[in-house]
Short mmCIF file of C-alpha atoms and ligand atoms in Angstrom, two decimals:
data_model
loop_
_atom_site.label_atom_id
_atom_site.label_comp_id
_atom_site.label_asym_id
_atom_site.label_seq_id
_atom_site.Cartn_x
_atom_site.Cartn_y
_atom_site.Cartn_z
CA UNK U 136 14.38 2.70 -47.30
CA UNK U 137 14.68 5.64 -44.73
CA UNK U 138 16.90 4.95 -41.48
CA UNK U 139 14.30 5.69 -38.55
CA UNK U 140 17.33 7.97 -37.30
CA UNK U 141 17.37 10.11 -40.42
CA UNK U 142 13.55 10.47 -40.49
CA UNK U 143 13.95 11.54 -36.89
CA UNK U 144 16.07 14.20 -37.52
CA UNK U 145 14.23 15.44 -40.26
CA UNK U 146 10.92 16.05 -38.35
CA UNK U 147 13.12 17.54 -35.51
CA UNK U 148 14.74 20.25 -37.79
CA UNK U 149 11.48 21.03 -39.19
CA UNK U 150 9.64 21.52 -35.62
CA UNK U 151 9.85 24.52 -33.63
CA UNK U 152 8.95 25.37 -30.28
CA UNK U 153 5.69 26.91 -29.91
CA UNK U 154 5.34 31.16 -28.91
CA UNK U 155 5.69 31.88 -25.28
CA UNK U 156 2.41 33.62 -24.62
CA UNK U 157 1.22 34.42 -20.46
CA UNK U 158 -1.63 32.26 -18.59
CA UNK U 159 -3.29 32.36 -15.33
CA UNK U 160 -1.72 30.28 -13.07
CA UNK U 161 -4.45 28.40 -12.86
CA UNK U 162 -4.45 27.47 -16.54
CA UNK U 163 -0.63 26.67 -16.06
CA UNK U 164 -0.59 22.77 -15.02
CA UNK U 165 0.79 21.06 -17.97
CA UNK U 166 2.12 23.79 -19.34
CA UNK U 167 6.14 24.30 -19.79
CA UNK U 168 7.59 27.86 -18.15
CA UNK U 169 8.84 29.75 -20.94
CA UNK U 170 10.41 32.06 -17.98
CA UNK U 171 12.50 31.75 -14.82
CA UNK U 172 10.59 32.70 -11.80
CA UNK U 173 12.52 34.40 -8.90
CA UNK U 174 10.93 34.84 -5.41
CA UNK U 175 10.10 38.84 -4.80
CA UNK U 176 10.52 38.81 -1.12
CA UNK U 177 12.00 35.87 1.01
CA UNK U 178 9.71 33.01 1.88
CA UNK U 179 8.57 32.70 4.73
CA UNK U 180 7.93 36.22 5.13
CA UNK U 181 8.55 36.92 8.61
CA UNK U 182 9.65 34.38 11.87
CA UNK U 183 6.27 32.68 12.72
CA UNK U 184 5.53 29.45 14.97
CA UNK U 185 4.67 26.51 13.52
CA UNK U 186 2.73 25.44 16.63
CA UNK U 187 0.10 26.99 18.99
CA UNK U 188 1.52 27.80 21.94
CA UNK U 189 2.82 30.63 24.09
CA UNK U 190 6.00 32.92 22.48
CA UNK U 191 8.11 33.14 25.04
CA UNK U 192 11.77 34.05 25.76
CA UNK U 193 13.86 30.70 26.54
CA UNK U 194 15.67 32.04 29.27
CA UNK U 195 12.62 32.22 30.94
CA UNK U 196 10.97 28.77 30.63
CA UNK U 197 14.71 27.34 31.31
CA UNK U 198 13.49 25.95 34.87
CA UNK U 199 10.27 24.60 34.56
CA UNK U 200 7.55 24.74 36.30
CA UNK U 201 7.26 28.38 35.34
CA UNK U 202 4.64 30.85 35.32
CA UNK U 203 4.44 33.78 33.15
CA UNK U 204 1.70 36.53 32.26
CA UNK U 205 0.05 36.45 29.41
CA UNK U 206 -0.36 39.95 27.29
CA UNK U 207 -1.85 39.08 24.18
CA UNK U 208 -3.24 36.90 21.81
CA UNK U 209 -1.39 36.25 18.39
CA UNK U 210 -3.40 34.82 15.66
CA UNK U 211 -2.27 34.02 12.28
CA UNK U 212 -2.60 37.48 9.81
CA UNK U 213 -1.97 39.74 13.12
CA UNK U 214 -0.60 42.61 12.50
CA UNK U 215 0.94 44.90 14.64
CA UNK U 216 2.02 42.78 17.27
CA UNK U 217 3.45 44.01 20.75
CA UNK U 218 6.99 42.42 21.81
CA UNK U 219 7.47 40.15 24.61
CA UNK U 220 9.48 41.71 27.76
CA UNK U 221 11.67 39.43 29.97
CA UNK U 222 9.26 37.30 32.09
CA UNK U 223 6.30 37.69 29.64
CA UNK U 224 4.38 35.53 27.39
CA UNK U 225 2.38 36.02 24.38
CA UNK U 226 -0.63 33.15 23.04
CA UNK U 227 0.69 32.41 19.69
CA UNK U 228 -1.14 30.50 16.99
CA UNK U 229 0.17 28.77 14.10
CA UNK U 230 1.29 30.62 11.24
CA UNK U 231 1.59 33.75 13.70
CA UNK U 232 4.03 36.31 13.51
CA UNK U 233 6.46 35.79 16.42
CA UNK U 234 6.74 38.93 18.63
CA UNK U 235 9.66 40.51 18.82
CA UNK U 236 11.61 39.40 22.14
CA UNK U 237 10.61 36.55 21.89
CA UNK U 238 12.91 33.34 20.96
CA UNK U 239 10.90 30.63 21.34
CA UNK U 240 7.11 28.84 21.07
CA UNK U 241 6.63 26.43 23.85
CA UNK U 242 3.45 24.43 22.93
CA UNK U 243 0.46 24.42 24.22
CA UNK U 244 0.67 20.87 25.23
CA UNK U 245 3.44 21.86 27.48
CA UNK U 246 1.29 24.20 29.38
CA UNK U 247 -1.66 24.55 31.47
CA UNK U 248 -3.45 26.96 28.53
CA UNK U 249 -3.86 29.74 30.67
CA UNK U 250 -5.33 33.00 29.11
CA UNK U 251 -4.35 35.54 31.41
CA UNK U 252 -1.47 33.64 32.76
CA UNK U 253 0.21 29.98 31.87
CA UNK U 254 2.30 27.46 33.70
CA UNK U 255 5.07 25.84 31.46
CA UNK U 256 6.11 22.49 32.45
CA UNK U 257 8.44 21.67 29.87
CA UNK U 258 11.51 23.83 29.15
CA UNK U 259 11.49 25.46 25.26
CA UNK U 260 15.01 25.79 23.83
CA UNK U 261 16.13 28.78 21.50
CA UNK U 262 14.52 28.73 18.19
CA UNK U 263 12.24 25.91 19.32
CA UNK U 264 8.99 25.65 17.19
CA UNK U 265 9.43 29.14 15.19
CA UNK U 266 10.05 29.08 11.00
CA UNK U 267 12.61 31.60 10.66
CA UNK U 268 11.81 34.24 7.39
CA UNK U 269 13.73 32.83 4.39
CA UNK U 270 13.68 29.54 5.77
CA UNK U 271 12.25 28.24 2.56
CA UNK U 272 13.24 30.65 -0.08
CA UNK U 273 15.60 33.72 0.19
CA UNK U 274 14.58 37.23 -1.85
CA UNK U 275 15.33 36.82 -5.40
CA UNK U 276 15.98 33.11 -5.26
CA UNK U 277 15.27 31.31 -8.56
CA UNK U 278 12.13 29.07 -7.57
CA UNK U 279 11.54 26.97 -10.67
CA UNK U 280 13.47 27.10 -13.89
CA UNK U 281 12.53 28.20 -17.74
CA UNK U 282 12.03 24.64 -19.03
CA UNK U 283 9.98 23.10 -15.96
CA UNK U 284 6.94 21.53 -16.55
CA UNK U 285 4.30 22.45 -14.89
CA UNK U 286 2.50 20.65 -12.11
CA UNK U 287 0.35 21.28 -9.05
CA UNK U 288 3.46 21.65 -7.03
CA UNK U 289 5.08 24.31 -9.26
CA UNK U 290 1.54 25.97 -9.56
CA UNK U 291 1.69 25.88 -5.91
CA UNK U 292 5.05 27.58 -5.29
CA UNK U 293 4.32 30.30 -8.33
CA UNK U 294 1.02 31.33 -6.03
CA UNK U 295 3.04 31.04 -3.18
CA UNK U 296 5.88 33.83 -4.31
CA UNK U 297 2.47 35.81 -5.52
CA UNK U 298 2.17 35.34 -8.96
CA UNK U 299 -0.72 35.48 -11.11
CA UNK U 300 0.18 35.29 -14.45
CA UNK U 301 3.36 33.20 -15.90
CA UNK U 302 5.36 32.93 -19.38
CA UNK U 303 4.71 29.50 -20.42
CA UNK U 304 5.08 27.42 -23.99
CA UNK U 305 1.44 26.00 -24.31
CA UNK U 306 0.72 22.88 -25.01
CA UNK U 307 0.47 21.67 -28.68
CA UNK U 308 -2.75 21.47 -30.02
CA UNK U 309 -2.87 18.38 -32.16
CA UNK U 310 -5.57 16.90 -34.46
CA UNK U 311 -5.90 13.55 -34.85
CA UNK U 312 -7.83 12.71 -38.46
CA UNK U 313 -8.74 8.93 -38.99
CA UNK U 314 -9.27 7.89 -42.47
CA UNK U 315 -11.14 4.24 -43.48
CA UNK U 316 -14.44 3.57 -45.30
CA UNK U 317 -14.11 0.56 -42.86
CA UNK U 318 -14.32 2.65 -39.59
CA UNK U 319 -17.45 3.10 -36.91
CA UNK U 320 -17.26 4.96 -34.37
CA UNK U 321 -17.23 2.86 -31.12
CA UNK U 322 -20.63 3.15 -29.17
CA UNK U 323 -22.37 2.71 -32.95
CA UNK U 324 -23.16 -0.83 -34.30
CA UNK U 325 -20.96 -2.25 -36.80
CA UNK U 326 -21.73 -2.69 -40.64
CA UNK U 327 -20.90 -5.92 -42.86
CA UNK U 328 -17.08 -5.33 -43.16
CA UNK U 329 -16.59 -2.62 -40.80
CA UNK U 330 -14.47 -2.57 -37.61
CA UNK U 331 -14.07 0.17 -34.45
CA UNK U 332 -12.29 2.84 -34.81
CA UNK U 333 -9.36 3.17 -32.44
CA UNK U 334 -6.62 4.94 -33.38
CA UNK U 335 -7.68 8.27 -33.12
CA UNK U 336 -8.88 7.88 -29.48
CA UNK U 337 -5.17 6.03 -28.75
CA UNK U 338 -3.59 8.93 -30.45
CA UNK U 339 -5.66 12.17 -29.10
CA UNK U 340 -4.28 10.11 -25.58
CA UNK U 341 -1.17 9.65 -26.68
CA UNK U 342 -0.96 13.42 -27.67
CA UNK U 343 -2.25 14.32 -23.94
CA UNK U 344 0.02 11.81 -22.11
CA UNK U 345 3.08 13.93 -24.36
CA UNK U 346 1.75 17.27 -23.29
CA UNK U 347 -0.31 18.44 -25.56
CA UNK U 348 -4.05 19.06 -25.82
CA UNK U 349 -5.45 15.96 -29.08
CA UNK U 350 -8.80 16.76 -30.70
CA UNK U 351 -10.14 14.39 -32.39
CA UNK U 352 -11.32 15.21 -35.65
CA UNK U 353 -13.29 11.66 -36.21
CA UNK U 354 -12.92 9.82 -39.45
CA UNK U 355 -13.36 10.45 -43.13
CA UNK U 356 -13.69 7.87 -45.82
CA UNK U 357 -11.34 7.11 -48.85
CA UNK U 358 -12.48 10.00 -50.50
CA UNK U 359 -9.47 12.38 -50.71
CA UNK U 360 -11.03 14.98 -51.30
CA UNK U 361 -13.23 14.42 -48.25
CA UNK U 362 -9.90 14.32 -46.37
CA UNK U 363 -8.85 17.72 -48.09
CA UNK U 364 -11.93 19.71 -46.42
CA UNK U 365 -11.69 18.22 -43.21
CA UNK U 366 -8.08 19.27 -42.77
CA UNK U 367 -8.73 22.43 -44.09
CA UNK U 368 -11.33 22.66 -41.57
CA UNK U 369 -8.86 21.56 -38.91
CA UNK U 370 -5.99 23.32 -39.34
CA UNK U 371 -7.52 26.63 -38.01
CA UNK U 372 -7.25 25.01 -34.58
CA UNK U 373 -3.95 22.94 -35.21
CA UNK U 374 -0.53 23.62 -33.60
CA UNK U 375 0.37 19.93 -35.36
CA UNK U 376 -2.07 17.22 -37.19
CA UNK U 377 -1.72 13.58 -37.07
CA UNK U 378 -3.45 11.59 -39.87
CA UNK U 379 -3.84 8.01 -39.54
CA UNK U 380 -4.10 5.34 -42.44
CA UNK U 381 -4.42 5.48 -46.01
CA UNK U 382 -0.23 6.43 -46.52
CA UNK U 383 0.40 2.83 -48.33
CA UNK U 384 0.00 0.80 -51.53
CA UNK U 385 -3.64 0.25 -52.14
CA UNK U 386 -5.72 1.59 -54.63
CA UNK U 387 -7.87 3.75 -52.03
CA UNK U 388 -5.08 5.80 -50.01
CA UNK U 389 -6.91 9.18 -49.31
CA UNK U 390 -4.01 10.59 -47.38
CA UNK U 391 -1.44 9.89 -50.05
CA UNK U 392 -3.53 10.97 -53.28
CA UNK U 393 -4.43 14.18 -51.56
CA UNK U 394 -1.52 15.23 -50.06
CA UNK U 395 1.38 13.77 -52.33
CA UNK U 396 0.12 16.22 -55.20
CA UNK U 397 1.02 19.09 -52.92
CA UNK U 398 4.23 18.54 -52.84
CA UNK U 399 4.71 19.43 -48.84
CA UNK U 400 4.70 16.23 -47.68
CA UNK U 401 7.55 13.34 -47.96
CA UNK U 402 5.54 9.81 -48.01
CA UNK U 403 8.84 7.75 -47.52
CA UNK U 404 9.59 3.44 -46.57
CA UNK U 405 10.88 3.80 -43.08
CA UNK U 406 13.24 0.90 -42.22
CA UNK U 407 11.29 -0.08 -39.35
CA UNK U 408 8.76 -2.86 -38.17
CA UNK U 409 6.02 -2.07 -37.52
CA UNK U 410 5.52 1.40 -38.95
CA UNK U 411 6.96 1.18 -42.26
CA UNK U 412 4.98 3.89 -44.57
CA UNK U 413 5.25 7.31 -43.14
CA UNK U 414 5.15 10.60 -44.02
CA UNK U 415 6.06 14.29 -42.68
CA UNK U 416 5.69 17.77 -43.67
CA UNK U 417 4.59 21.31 -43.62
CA UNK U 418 0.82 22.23 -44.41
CA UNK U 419 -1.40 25.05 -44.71
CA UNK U 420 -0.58 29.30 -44.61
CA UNK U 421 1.12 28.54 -41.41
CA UNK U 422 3.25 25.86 -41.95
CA UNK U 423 1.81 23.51 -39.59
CA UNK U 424 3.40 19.50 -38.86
CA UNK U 425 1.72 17.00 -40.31
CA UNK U 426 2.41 13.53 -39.79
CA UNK U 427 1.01 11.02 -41.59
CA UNK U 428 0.76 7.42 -39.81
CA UNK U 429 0.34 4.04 -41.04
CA UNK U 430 -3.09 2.98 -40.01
CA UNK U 431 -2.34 -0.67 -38.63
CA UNK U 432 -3.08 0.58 -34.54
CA UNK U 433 0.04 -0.94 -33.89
CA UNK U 434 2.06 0.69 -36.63
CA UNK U 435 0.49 4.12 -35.65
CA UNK U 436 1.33 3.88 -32.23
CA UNK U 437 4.69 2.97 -32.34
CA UNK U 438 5.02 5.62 -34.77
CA UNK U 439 3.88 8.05 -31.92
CA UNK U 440 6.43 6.88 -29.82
CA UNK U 441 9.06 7.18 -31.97
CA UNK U 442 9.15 10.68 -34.36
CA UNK U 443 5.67 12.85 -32.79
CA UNK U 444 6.28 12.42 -29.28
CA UNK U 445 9.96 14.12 -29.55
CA UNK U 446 8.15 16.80 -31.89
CA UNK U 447 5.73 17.85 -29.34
CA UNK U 448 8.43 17.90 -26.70
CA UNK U 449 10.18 20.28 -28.72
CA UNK U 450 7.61 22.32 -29.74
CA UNK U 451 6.99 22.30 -25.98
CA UNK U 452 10.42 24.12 -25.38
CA UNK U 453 11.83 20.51 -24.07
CA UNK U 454 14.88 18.91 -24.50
CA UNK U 455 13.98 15.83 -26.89
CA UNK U 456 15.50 12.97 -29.55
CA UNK U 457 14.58 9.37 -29.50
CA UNK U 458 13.14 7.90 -26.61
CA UNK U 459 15.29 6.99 -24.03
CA UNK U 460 15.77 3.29 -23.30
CA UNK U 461 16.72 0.86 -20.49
CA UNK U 462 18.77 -3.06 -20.91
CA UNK U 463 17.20 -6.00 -19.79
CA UNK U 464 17.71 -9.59 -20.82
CA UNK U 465 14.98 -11.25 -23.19
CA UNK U 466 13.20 -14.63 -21.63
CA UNK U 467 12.65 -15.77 -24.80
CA UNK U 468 14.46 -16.11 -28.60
CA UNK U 469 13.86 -12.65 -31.03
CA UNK U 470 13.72 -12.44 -34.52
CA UNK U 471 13.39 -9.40 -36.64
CA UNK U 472 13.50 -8.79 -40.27
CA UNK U 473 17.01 -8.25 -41.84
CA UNK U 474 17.43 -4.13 -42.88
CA UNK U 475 14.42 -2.83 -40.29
CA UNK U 476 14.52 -1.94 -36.88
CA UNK U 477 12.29 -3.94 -34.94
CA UNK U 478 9.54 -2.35 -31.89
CA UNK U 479 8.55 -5.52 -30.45
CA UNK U 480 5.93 -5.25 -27.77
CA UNK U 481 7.02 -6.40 -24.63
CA UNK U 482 6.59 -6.60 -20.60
CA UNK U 483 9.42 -5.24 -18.89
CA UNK U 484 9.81 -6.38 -15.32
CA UNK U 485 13.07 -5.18 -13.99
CA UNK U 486 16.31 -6.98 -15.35
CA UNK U 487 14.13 -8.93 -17.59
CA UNK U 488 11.83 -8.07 -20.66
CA UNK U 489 9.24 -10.89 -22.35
CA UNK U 490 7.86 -10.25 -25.81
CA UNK U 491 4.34 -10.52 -25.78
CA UNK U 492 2.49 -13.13 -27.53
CA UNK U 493 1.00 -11.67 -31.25
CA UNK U 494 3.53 -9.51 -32.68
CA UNK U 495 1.46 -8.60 -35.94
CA UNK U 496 0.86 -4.90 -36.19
CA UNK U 497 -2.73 -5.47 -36.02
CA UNK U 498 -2.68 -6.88 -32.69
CA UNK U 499 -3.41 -3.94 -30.54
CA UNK U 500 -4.66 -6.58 -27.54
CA UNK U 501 -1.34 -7.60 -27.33
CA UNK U 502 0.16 -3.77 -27.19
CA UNK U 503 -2.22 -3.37 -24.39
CA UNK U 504 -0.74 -5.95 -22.72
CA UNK U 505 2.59 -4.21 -22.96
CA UNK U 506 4.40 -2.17 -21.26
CA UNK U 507 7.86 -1.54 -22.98
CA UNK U 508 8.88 -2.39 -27.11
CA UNK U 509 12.38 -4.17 -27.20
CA UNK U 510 14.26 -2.75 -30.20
CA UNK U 511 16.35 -5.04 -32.36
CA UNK U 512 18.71 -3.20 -34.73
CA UNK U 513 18.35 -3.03 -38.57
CA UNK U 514 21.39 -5.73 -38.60
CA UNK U 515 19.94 -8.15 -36.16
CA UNK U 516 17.82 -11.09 -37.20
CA UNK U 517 17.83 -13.00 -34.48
CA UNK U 518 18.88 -13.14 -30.73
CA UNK U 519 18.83 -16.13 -28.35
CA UNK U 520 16.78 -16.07 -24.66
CA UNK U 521 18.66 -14.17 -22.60
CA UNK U 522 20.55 -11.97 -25.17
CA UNK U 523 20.34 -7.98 -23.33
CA UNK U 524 18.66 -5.87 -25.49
CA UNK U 525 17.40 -2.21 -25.74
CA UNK U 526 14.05 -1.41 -24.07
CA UNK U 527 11.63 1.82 -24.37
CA UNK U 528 9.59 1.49 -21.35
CA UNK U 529 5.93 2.71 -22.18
N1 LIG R 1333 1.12 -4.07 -51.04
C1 LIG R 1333 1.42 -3.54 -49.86
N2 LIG R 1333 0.49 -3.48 -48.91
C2 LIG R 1333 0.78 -2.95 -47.73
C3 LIG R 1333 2.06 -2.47 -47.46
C4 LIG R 1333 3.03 -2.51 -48.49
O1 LIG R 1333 4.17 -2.08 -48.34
N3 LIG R 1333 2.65 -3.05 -49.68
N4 LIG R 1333 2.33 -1.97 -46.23
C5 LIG R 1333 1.57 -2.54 -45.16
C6 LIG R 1333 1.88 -1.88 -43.93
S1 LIG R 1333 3.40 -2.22 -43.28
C7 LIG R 1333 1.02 -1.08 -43.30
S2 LIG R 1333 1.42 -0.47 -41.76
C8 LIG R 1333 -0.28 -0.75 -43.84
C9 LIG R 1333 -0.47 0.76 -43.80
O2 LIG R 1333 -1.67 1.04 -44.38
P1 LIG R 1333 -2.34 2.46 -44.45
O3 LIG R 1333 -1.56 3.43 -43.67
O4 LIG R 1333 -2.62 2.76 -45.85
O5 LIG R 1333 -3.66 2.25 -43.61
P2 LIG R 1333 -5.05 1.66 -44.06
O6 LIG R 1333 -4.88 0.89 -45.30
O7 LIG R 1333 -6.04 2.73 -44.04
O8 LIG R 1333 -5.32 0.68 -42.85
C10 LIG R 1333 -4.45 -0.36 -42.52
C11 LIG R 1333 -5.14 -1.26 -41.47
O9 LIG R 1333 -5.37 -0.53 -40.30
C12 LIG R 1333 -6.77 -0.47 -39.97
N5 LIG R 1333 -7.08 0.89 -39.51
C13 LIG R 1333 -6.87 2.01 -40.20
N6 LIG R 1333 -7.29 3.08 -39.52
C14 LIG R 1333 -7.76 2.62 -38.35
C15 LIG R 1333 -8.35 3.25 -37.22
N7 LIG R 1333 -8.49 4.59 -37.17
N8 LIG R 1333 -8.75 2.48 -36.21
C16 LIG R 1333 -8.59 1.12 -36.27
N9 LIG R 1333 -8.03 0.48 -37.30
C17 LIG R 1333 -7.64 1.21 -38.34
C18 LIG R 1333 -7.45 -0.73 -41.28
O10 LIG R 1333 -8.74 -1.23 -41.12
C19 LIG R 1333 -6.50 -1.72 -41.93
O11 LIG R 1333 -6.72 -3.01 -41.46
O12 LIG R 1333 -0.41 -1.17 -45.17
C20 LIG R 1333 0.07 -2.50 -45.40
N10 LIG R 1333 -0.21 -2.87 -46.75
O1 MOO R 1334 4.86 -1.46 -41.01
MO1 MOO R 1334 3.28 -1.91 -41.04
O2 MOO R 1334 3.56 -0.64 -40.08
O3 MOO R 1334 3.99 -3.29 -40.29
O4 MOO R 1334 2.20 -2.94 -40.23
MG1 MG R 1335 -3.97 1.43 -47.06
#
């Protein structure tokens, strides 16, 4: 059998990241910056108040009760604004240039609100209420990094230095292609021997939660051939495809018979539990990943976890390998089968982690219930409660 380290590193030498290629930044969140972004001009701007008020020079509103003329108005987006001579005041607003002379806002709560003149009761001390240009962001400071990923902050700050467009790695479009006679779509009523079909809804998620954009493809029989056409079909849209089922030993294993032939895919015994049977290659004109997962729900989702979901980070430009894990202490005995690694599902709650109850991979209740697999190593059978042991929190 396969160490799940080697079949890892297989898939990640295989996988590149995707073409940079420019978007709207509104098209951006989710996105990875394939570019660092520098500020064109320093942020803010220019000195303005960050209250409404009166501009006034401190010196002048030093003894309190004071009061000073008034000689303009200053709303926000005001241009060319008149400075403020010794003994003057100017109505300022927020987000208002401050006028030059001027070294402080007193607010307006400190005043009588006068229009033509104002009495300041409080004294305002140098600087007091004005954001001072650069404050933020100097001219030519880097503002996010090639490598970021994208989120409504980082759209904000790329609008805010004036951008419109942006150099980003896009997210991975991935197909997700069910295969099982057995399968109904959920919403439909269910057939002698049939069950819902769930994987490829977990997996288009699973895709999404990673970064990428899934599409499910919906399910095709055992016919291989079937299976053929349909990712044909597919991989006109596909940046990566997940299959799901028929990659094992029975006599009906559409993936397998039509793919195996080609000789571009490696079906290989992973040393794992669940998640044994998998396979990875290189499909189609373009050379597009294909990963073919076992089709317990249990087996395919921890197969997610551990060799697609570092794929699409790198493909996304991201630093990746296996998933990164925390210790905790086990509240009850673990057993795992000599030679595999284990993925047990499990509830981590701080310092502690308790397998849940139904480990078979069938039981996709019990992953539900999860939030975290424990892994036990290949030469590990068994571990008494409170052992410490590796966690991947979901
Ligand atoms: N003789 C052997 N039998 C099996 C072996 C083996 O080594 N020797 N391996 C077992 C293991 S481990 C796994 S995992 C499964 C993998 O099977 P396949 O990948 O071929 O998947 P299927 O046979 O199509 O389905 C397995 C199971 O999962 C259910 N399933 C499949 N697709 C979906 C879906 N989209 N949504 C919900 N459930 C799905 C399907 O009904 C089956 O119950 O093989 C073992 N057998
Ligand atoms: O390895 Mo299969 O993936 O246990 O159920
Ligand atoms: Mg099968």
């Amino acid at each position: 059998m396969k160490a799940v380290d080697r079949h890892l590193a297989d898939i990640l030498a295989a996988v590149r990241p995707l073409a940079p290629m420019e978007v709207d930044i509104e098209n951006a969140l989710g996105t990875v910056l394939a570019e660092d972004v520098a500020s064109p001009m320093p942020l803010p701007p220019f000195d303005n108040s960050a209250m409404d008020g009166y501009a006034v020079r401190a010196e002048d509103v030093a003894a309190t009760p004071v009061m000073l003329p008034v000689i303009e108005d200053v709303a926000a987006g005001d241009g060319g604004v008149h400075a403020v001579g010794p003994g003057l005041a100017a109505r300022i607003m927020t987000g208002a240039p401050v006028p030059a002379g001027a070294d402080a806002v007193v607010p307006v709560e400190w005043t009588d609100g006068g229009t033509a003149r104002v009495t300041i009761s409080r004294p305002a001390p140098f600087g007091n209420a004005i954001r001072r240009a650069g404050e933020d962001v100097e001219a030519g400071d880097l503002v996010l990094r090639a490598g970021t990923r994208v989120g409504p902050a980082q759209v904000g700050i790329l609008a805010g230095v004036g951008r419109r467009r942006v150099t980003v790695r896009p997210r991975p479009r991935v197909v997700v292609l069910s295969t099982g006679a057995e399968l109904a779509e959920p919403g439909t009523p269910l057939g002698a021997g049939q069950i819902w079909e769930s994987n490829s809804f977990m997996l288009a998620a699973a895709v999404r939660q990673a970064g990428g954009e899934g599409f499910r493809a919906g399910a095709v029989t055992d016919d291989p051939r079937e299976f053929l056409e349909a990712l044909d079909t597919q991989l006109l849209r596909a940046d990566a495809v997940i299959t799901s089922g028929g990659v094992s030993m029975g006599a009906y294993e559409p993936v397998k018979e039509a793919l195996a032939p080609l000789g571009k895919v490696a079906f290989e015994k992973v040393a794992m539990q669940p998640g044994m049977p998998q396979g990875f290659g290189l499909v189609g004109p373009d050379a597009v990943p294909i990963f073919t997962l076992p089709g317990n729900p249990v087996s395919s989702f921890v197969s997610f976890v551990l060799f697609v979901k570092p794929a699409l980070l790198a493909m996304q430009g991201l630093p990746t390998g296996p998933p990164p894990t925390v210790r905790a202490a086990t509240t009850a005995p673990l057993r795992s089968p000599a030679g595999k690694r284990s993925f047990l599902r499990a509830v981590l709650s701080g310092e502690v982690v308790a397998p849940v109850h139904g480990q078979g991979s069938h039981q996709l209740a019990a992953l539900a219930s999860a939030n975290a697999l424990i892994v036990l190593p290949e030469d590990v059978t068994e571990l008494p409660q409170g052992a410490e042991v590796e966690v991947i929190p979901l």
